[in-house]
Coordinates of C-alpha atoms and ligand atoms in Angstrom, one line a residue:
M1 CA -3.9 -13.5 -21.7
N2 CA -7.4 -14.3 -20.4
Q3 CA -8.2 -16.3 -17.4
S4 CA -9.1 -20.0 -18.1
T5 CA -11.4 -22.2 -16.2
H6 CA -9.0 -25.1 -16.1
V7 CA -5.5 -23.6 -16.0
N8 CA -4.1 -21.8 -13.0
R9 CA -1.4 -19.3 -13.9
Q10 CA 0.9 -18.7 -11.0
I11 CA 3.7 -16.2 -10.5
T12 CA 6.3 -17.7 -8.3
L13 CA 9.6 -16.4 -6.7
A14 CA 12.4 -17.9 -8.8
A15 CA 15.3 -16.1 -7.1
R16 CA 16.0 -13.7 -4.3
P17 CA 16.8 -10.3 -5.8
N18 CA 20.1 -8.6 -5.2
G19 CA 19.1 -5.0 -5.3
A20 CA 16.1 -4.1 -7.5
P21 CA 14.0 -7.1 -8.5
M22 CA 14.5 -8.2 -12.0
P23 CA 12.0 -10.0 -14.3
N24 CA 13.9 -13.3 -14.0
D25 CA 13.5 -13.2 -10.2
F26 CA 9.9 -14.4 -11.0
K27 CA 8.5 -17.3 -12.9
L28 CA 5.1 -17.7 -14.6
L29 CA 3.9 -21.3 -14.3
E30 CA 0.8 -23.1 -15.2
S31 CA -0.9 -25.8 -13.2
P32 CA -4.4 -27.4 -13.0
V33 CA -7.0 -25.4 -11.1
P34 CA -7.0 -26.9 -7.6
T35 CA -9.9 -28.7 -6.0
P36 CA -11.1 -27.6 -2.6
A37 CA -11.5 -30.2 0.1
N38 CA -14.3 -30.2 2.7
G39 CA -14.3 -26.9 4.7
E40 CA -12.5 -25.2 1.8
M41 CA -13.4 -23.1 -1.2
L42 CA -12.0 -22.3 -4.6
L43 CA -11.3 -18.6 -5.1
R44 CA -10.9 -17.0 -8.5
T45 CA -8.8 -13.9 -8.4
L46 CA -10.4 -10.8 -9.9
Y47 CA -8.0 -8.1 -8.7
L48 CA -4.5 -8.5 -7.2
S49 CA -3.0 -5.8 -5.0
L50 CA 0.6 -4.9 -5.6
D51 CA 2.3 -3.3 -2.5
P52 CA 5.8 -2.3 -1.4
Y53 CA 5.9 -4.9 1.4
M54 CA 6.2 -7.6 -1.2
R55 CA 9.8 -6.6 -1.8
G56 CA 10.5 -7.6 1.9
R57 CA 8.8 -11.0 1.3
M58 CA 11.2 -11.7 -1.6
S59 CA 14.2 -11.4 0.8
D60 CA 15.1 -13.9 3.6
A61 CA 16.4 -11.2 5.9
K62 CA 14.8 -11.3 9.3
S63 CA 11.5 -9.5 9.4
Y64 CA 8.1 -9.4 11.0
A65 CA 6.8 -11.9 8.4
E66 CA 8.0 -15.1 6.9
P67 CA 9.6 -14.7 3.4
V68 CA 8.1 -16.3 0.3
G69 CA 10.1 -19.5 -0.4
I70 CA 11.9 -20.1 -3.7
G71 CA 9.4 -21.7 -6.0
E72 CA 6.4 -20.5 -4.0
V73 CA 3.6 -18.3 -5.3
M74 CA 4.2 -14.6 -4.5
V75 CA 1.9 -13.5 -1.7
G76 CA -0.7 -10.7 -2.1
G77 CA -4.1 -9.4 -1.1
S78 CA -6.8 -10.1 -3.7
I79 CA -10.4 -9.6 -4.5
C80 CA -11.8 -13.0 -5.4
R81 CA -15.1 -14.6 -6.4
V82 CA -16.0 -17.9 -4.7
E83 CA -16.2 -20.4 -7.6
V84 CA -16.8 -23.6 -5.5
S85 CA -17.7 -23.6 -1.8
N86 CA -17.4 -26.5 0.6
H87 CA -17.4 -24.0 3.4
G88 CA -20.5 -23.3 5.5
D89 CA -20.0 -19.6 5.7
F90 CA -19.5 -18.9 2.0
E91 CA -21.4 -19.7 -1.2
Q92 CA -20.6 -19.7 -4.9
G93 CA -20.7 -16.2 -6.3
D94 CA -19.6 -14.5 -3.0
L95 CA -17.2 -11.7 -3.5
V96 CA -14.4 -11.7 -0.9
V97 CA -11.2 -10.0 0.1
A98 CA -8.6 -12.7 0.5
F99 CA -4.9 -13.3 0.5
G100 CA -4.9 -15.3 -2.7
G101 CA -1.5 -14.3 -4.1
W102 CA -0.2 -13.8 -7.6
Q103 CA -2.3 -16.5 -9.3
D104 CA -5.7 -17.0 -11.0
Y105 CA -7.1 -19.5 -8.5
S106 CA -6.4 -20.3 -4.8
V107 CA -7.9 -22.6 -2.2
S108 CA -8.9 -21.1 1.2
D109 CA -10.2 -22.4 4.5
G110 CA -11.9 -19.1 5.1
V111 CA -9.5 -17.9 7.7
G112 CA -8.9 -14.1 7.2
V113 CA -11.3 -14.0 4.3
I114 CA -13.8 -11.1 4.4
K115 CA -17.1 -11.1 2.4
L116 CA -17.8 -8.0 0.4
D117 CA -21.2 -6.7 -0.7
K118 CA -21.9 -8.3 -4.1
T119 CA -23.3 -5.1 -5.4
M120 CA -20.3 -3.0 -4.4
Q121 CA -19.5 -0.7 -7.3
N122 CA -15.7 -0.8 -7.0
P123 CA -14.7 -4.1 -5.4
S124 CA -11.0 -3.3 -5.9
Y125 CA -11.4 -0.4 -3.4
G126 CA -11.2 -3.2 -0.8
L127 CA -7.5 -3.5 -1.6
G128 CA -6.9 0.3 -1.2
V129 CA -8.9 3.1 0.2
L130 CA -11.2 0.7 2.1
G131 CA -8.5 -1.9 2.8
M132 CA -5.0 -2.3 4.1
P133 CA -3.5 1.0 2.7
G134 CA -6.5 2.9 4.0
L135 CA -6.3 1.4 7.4
T136 CA -2.5 2.1 7.4
A137 CA -3.0 5.8 6.5
Y138 CA -5.8 6.3 9.0
M139 CA -4.3 4.6 12.0
G140 CA -0.7 5.7 11.5
L141 CA -1.8 9.3 11.2
L142 CA -4.5 9.5 13.9
D143 CA -3.1 7.1 16.5
I144 CA 0.6 8.0 16.2
G145 CA 0.6 11.3 14.4
E146 CA -2.2 12.8 16.6
P147 CA -2.9 15.7 14.3
Q148 CA -4.1 19.0 15.7
V149 CA -5.8 21.9 13.9
G150 CA -3.3 24.3 12.5
E151 CA -0.3 21.9 12.6
T152 CA 1.9 21.2 9.5
L153 CA 2.0 17.7 8.2
V154 CA 4.5 16.4 5.6
V155 CA 4.0 13.1 3.8
A156 CA 6.0 11.6 0.9
A157 CA 4.9 9.1 -1.7
A158 CA 2.1 11.7 -1.5
T159 CA 0.0 10.5 -4.4
G160 CA 0.3 6.8 -3.6
A161 CA -2.1 4.5 -1.8
V162 CA -1.1 5.5 1.7
G163 CA 0.3 9.0 1.3
S164 CA -2.7 10.4 -0.7
L165 CA -5.0 9.3 2.1
V166 CA -2.8 10.5 4.9
G167 CA -2.7 14.0 3.4
Q168 CA -6.4 14.2 2.8
I169 CA -7.3 12.9 6.3
A170 CA -4.9 15.5 7.8
K171 CA -6.6 18.2 5.8
L172 CA -10.0 17.0 7.2
K173 CA -8.4 17.3 10.7
G174 CA -7.4 21.0 10.0
C175 CA -3.7 20.6 9.2
R176 CA -1.5 22.4 6.6
V177 CA -0.4 19.6 4.4
V178 CA 2.8 19.4 2.3
G179 CA 3.3 16.5 0.0
I180 CA 6.5 15.2 -1.5
A181 CA 6.2 13.2 -4.7
G182 CA 8.1 12.1 -7.8
G183 CA 7.5 14.5 -10.6
Q184 CA 5.5 17.6 -11.5
E185 CA 2.4 15.7 -12.6
K186 CA 2.1 13.9 -9.3
C187 CA 2.7 17.2 -7.4
D188 CA 0.0 19.0 -9.5
Y189 CA -2.4 16.2 -8.7
A190 CA -1.7 16.4 -5.0
V191 CA -2.4 20.2 -4.9
N192 CA -5.2 20.5 -7.5
E193 CA -7.1 17.3 -6.9
L194 CA -6.3 16.2 -3.4
G195 CA -6.3 19.7 -1.9
F196 CA -2.8 19.6 -0.4
D197 CA -1.4 23.1 0.4
A198 CA 1.9 22.4 -1.4
C199 CA 3.8 19.5 -3.0
I200 CA 7.5 19.2 -3.8
D201 CA 9.2 17.0 -6.3
H202 CA 11.8 14.9 -4.4
R203 CA 13.9 14.7 -7.6
S204 CA 14.5 18.5 -7.7
A205 CA 18.0 19.6 -6.8
N206 CA 17.0 22.0 -4.0
L207 CA 14.5 19.7 -2.1
D208 CA 15.7 21.0 1.3
E209 CA 15.2 24.7 0.4
Q210 CA 11.8 24.1 -1.2
L211 CA 10.6 22.1 1.8
A212 CA 11.8 24.8 4.2
Q213 CA 9.9 27.4 2.1
A214 CA 6.7 25.3 2.1
C215 CA 6.9 24.7 5.9
P216 CA 7.5 28.3 7.3
D217 CA 6.3 27.1 10.8
G218 CA 8.3 23.9 10.7
I219 CA 6.9 20.4 10.7
D220 CA 4.7 19.0 13.4
I221 CA 4.0 15.6 11.9
Y222 CA 6.2 13.8 9.3
Y223 CA 4.4 10.6 8.1
E224 CA 7.4 8.6 7.0
N225 CA 6.9 6.4 3.9
V226 CA 10.2 6.7 2.1
G227 CA 13.3 7.5 4.3
G228 CA 16.6 8.4 2.6
K229 CA 17.2 11.9 1.3
V230 CA 13.6 12.9 2.0
F231 CA 14.1 12.3 5.7
D232 CA 17.4 14.2 5.6
A233 CA 15.5 17.2 4.3
V234 CA 12.7 16.8 6.9
L235 CA 14.8 16.3 10.1
P236 CA 16.1 19.9 10.5
L237 CA 12.5 21.2 10.1
L238 CA 10.9 19.0 12.8
N239 CA 9.4 21.1 15.6
T240 CA 9.6 20.4 19.3
K241 CA 7.2 17.6 20.2
A242 CA 6.9 16.5 16.5
R243 CA 5.5 13.1 15.8
V244 CA 6.8 10.7 13.2
P245 CA 4.6 7.7 12.4
L246 CA 7.2 5.3 10.8
C247 CA 5.2 3.5 8.2
G248 CA 7.7 2.6 5.5
L249 CA 11.1 3.3 4.0
I250 CA 10.6 2.5 0.4
S251 CA 13.8 4.3 -0.8
Q252 CA 15.7 1.6 1.1
Y253 CA 13.9 -1.5 0.0
N254 CA 16.3 -2.4 -2.8
A255 CA 19.4 -1.4 -0.9
T256 CA 22.1 -4.1 -0.6
E257 CA 24.0 -2.3 2.2
L258 CA 23.7 0.6 4.6
P259 CA 24.2 4.0 3.1
V260 CA 27.8 5.3 3.2
G261 CA 28.8 7.6 6.0
P262 CA 29.0 10.0 7.7
D263 CA 27.2 8.2 10.6
R264 CA 24.0 10.3 11.2
I265 CA 22.6 8.4 14.1
G266 CA 24.0 10.9 16.6
L267 CA 22.4 13.8 14.7
L268 CA 19.0 11.9 14.7
M269 CA 19.2 11.0 18.3
G270 CA 20.3 14.5 19.3
N271 CA 17.3 16.0 17.5
M272 CA 14.9 13.5 19.0
L273 CA 16.3 14.3 22.5
V274 CA 16.4 18.0 22.3
K275 CA 13.1 18.4 20.4
R276 CA 11.4 15.5 22.3
I277 CA 10.3 13.9 19.0
K278 CA 8.1 10.8 19.1
M279 CA 9.0 8.3 16.3
Q280 CA 7.0 5.1 16.3
G281 CA 7.0 2.3 13.8
F282 CA 3.9 0.1 13.3
I283 CA 2.8 -2.9 11.3
V284 CA -0.8 -2.3 10.3
F285 CA -2.5 -5.6 10.8
D286 CA -0.5 -6.6 13.9
D287 CA -1.1 -3.3 15.6
Y288 CA -4.4 -2.1 14.2
G289 CA -6.2 -5.0 12.6
H290 CA -8.7 -5.0 15.5
R291 CA -9.7 -1.4 14.7
Y292 CA -10.8 -2.0 11.1
K293 CA -14.4 -1.2 11.8
E294 CA -13.6 2.2 13.4
F295 CA -11.6 3.1 10.2
Q296 CA -14.4 1.8 7.9
D297 CA -17.0 3.8 9.7
A298 CA -15.0 7.0 9.2
M299 CA -13.7 6.3 5.6
V300 CA -16.9 5.2 3.9
P301 CA -18.8 8.4 4.5
W302 CA -15.8 10.5 3.5
L303 CA -15.5 8.5 0.3
I304 CA -19.2 8.7 -0.5
S305 CA -19.4 12.4 0.2
G306 CA -16.3 13.1 -2.0
Q307 CA -14.3 14.5 0.9
I308 CA -11.7 11.8 0.2
K309 CA -10.6 11.2 -3.4
Y310 CA -9.0 8.0 -4.5
K311 CA -7.0 7.1 -7.6
E312 CA -6.2 3.6 -8.8
D313 CA -3.5 2.7 -11.3
K314 CA -4.9 -0.5 -12.8
V315 CA -2.9 -2.8 -15.1
T316 CA -4.6 -5.6 -16.9
G317 CA -3.4 -9.2 -16.9
L318 CA -1.7 -11.4 -14.3
E319 CA 1.4 -11.5 -16.4
Q320 CA 1.7 -7.7 -16.1
A321 CA 2.2 -8.0 -12.3
I322 CA 6.0 -8.5 -12.6
T323 CA 6.7 -5.3 -14.6
A324 CA 4.2 -3.3 -12.6
F325 CA 5.7 -4.4 -9.3
I326 CA 9.2 -3.6 -10.4
G327 CA 7.9 -0.1 -11.4
L328 CA 6.2 0.4 -8.1
L329 CA 9.7 0.5 -6.5
Q330 CA 10.8 3.1 -9.0
G331 CA 7.8 5.4 -8.6
K332 CA 6.2 4.4 -11.9
N333 CA 2.7 3.9 -10.4
F334 CA 0.4 6.9 -10.1
G335 CA -2.2 5.9 -7.5
K336 CA -2.9 2.5 -5.8
L337 CA -1.5 -0.2 -8.0
I338 CA -3.9 -2.9 -8.8
V339 CA -3.8 -5.8 -11.3
R340 CA -7.0 -6.8 -13.0
V341 CA -6.6 -10.5 -13.2
G342 CA -10.2 -11.7 -13.8
P343 CA -12.9 -10.6 -16.2
E344 CA -14.1 -7.0 -16.3
Q345 CA -17.7 -8.0 -15.8
L346 CA -18.3 -9.4 -12.4
D347 CA -20.6 -12.1 -13.8
F348 CA -21.4 -13.7 -10.4
G349 CA -22.0 -17.4 -10.6
A350 CA -21.1 -17.7 -14.3
K351 CA -18.2 -19.8 -15.3
S352 CA -16.5 -17.9 -18.1
Ligands
NAP1 N1 3.7 -0.2 8.2 C1 2.8 -0.8 7.5 O1 2.0 -1.6 8.0 C2 2.6 -0.4 6.1 C3 1.4 -0.7 5.4 C4 1.3 -0.3 4.1 C5 2.3 0.4 3.5 N2 3.4 0.7 4.1 C6 4.5 1.5 3.5 O2 3.9 2.7 3.1 C7 4.7 3.2 2.0 C8 3.8 3.6 0.9 O3 3.1 2.5 0.4 P1 2.0 2.5 -0.7 O4 1.3 1.2 -0.7 O5 1.2 3.7 -0.4 O6 2.8 2.7 -2.0 P2 2.6 3.8 -3.2 O7 2.9 5.1 -2.5 O8 1.3 3.6 -3.8 O9 3.8 3.4 -4.2 C9 5.1 3.6 -3.8 C10 5.6 5.0 -4.1 O10 6.8 5.2 -3.4 C11 7.6 6.2 -4.0 N3 9.0 5.8 -4.1 C12 9.4 4.6 -4.7 N4 10.8 4.6 -4.6 C13 11.1 5.8 -4.0 C14 12.4 6.3 -3.6 N5 13.5 5.7 -3.9 N6 12.4 7.6 -3.0 C15 11.2 8.2 -2.7 N7 10.0 7.7 -3.1 C16 10.0 6.5 -3.7 C17 7.0 6.4 -5.4 O11 6.2 7.6 -5.4 P3 6.8 9.0 -5.9 O12 7.0 8.8 -7.4 O13 5.8 10.0 -5.6 O14 8.2 9.1 -5.3 C18 6.0 5.2 -5.5 O15 5.0 5.5 -6.4 C19 5.7 2.2 1.7 O16 6.9 2.5 2.3 C20 5.1 0.9 2.3 O17 6.1 -0.1 2.6 C21 3.6 0.3 5.4

């Protein structure tokens, strides 16, 4: 369904999921397009980012951020066009990165909103390679992973928004890079397009054996995106002084209880002690938001020169966000998942 100028479609949280989110945990509502007050602006969503952290916001378990309330619009980063501005720093037609959520229109007071160059060829890149996932890959790898020439790095969700960039940046830093991904097509892409040295399908029966073969000198950096059985395969291969940037645990996000025994904490702690492993979690904007410019200065030239490749998985239509998000948690996306909500042509200033 196309965007209207007078109806605001909104996807709200209808119920907190128990396990994997289901379509009826969401509700598509329609309301009038809101009117911005003084100091505010009306934003029209062109692109919506779908990201794994949104699963956490659907739950009311204690976390680093407040959950979405039942009946509230699902949160999310977006690329928007300013339709009406009563704000001194923005004008109609500006293209911005905002946190507009799963809806056609939102009102903003400008806090946290970043202007984009109106002539930018791929504005949706501001939600991926040049945005939150890019910053996450860059900072987690370089600040916590501290890659050195000749070291072996392993990253899972290897063709996704974060993993694909982690592996490519590690290659630029001189590492041997081994990806782990879901399926042969993704693995082929990681090796043939992204330039990884090897990539292993985490669904294969002998993941442990294949990973050991692909990492003959052990693992110096494991960039953790998924947890679960992938981490179990990685742990015995970690080298002395290995670093583990703890970025995400997507294999656990739909879990309703802790995995059944045996208790492996002793094994993990024993390995960390004897091998002096550094494992450090981080939350990108809390820990590294202030270093965005440093990241951008490095990433833009890499992207322009083709040293970094980037793949988007774009779906069209706000109403597709529900199915696409459920699929993200099952590995159905291939590249950074983006919903095109607004018109294809960025007809600045026009009111289509
Ligand atoms: N700490 C932070 O501040 C921060 C910021 C951004 C992202 N993250 C985390 O980074 C990780 C990657 O995020 P992303 O945005 O780049 O997502 P993504 O990789 O584009 O998409 C998620 C991917 O995770 C993999 N996956 C899903 N379920 C899995 C399972 N049960 N076991 C193994 N793999 C599974 C799938 O890839 P395959 O088909 O290849 O398995 C899926 O395509 C997530 O854990 C996310 O929460 C953390």
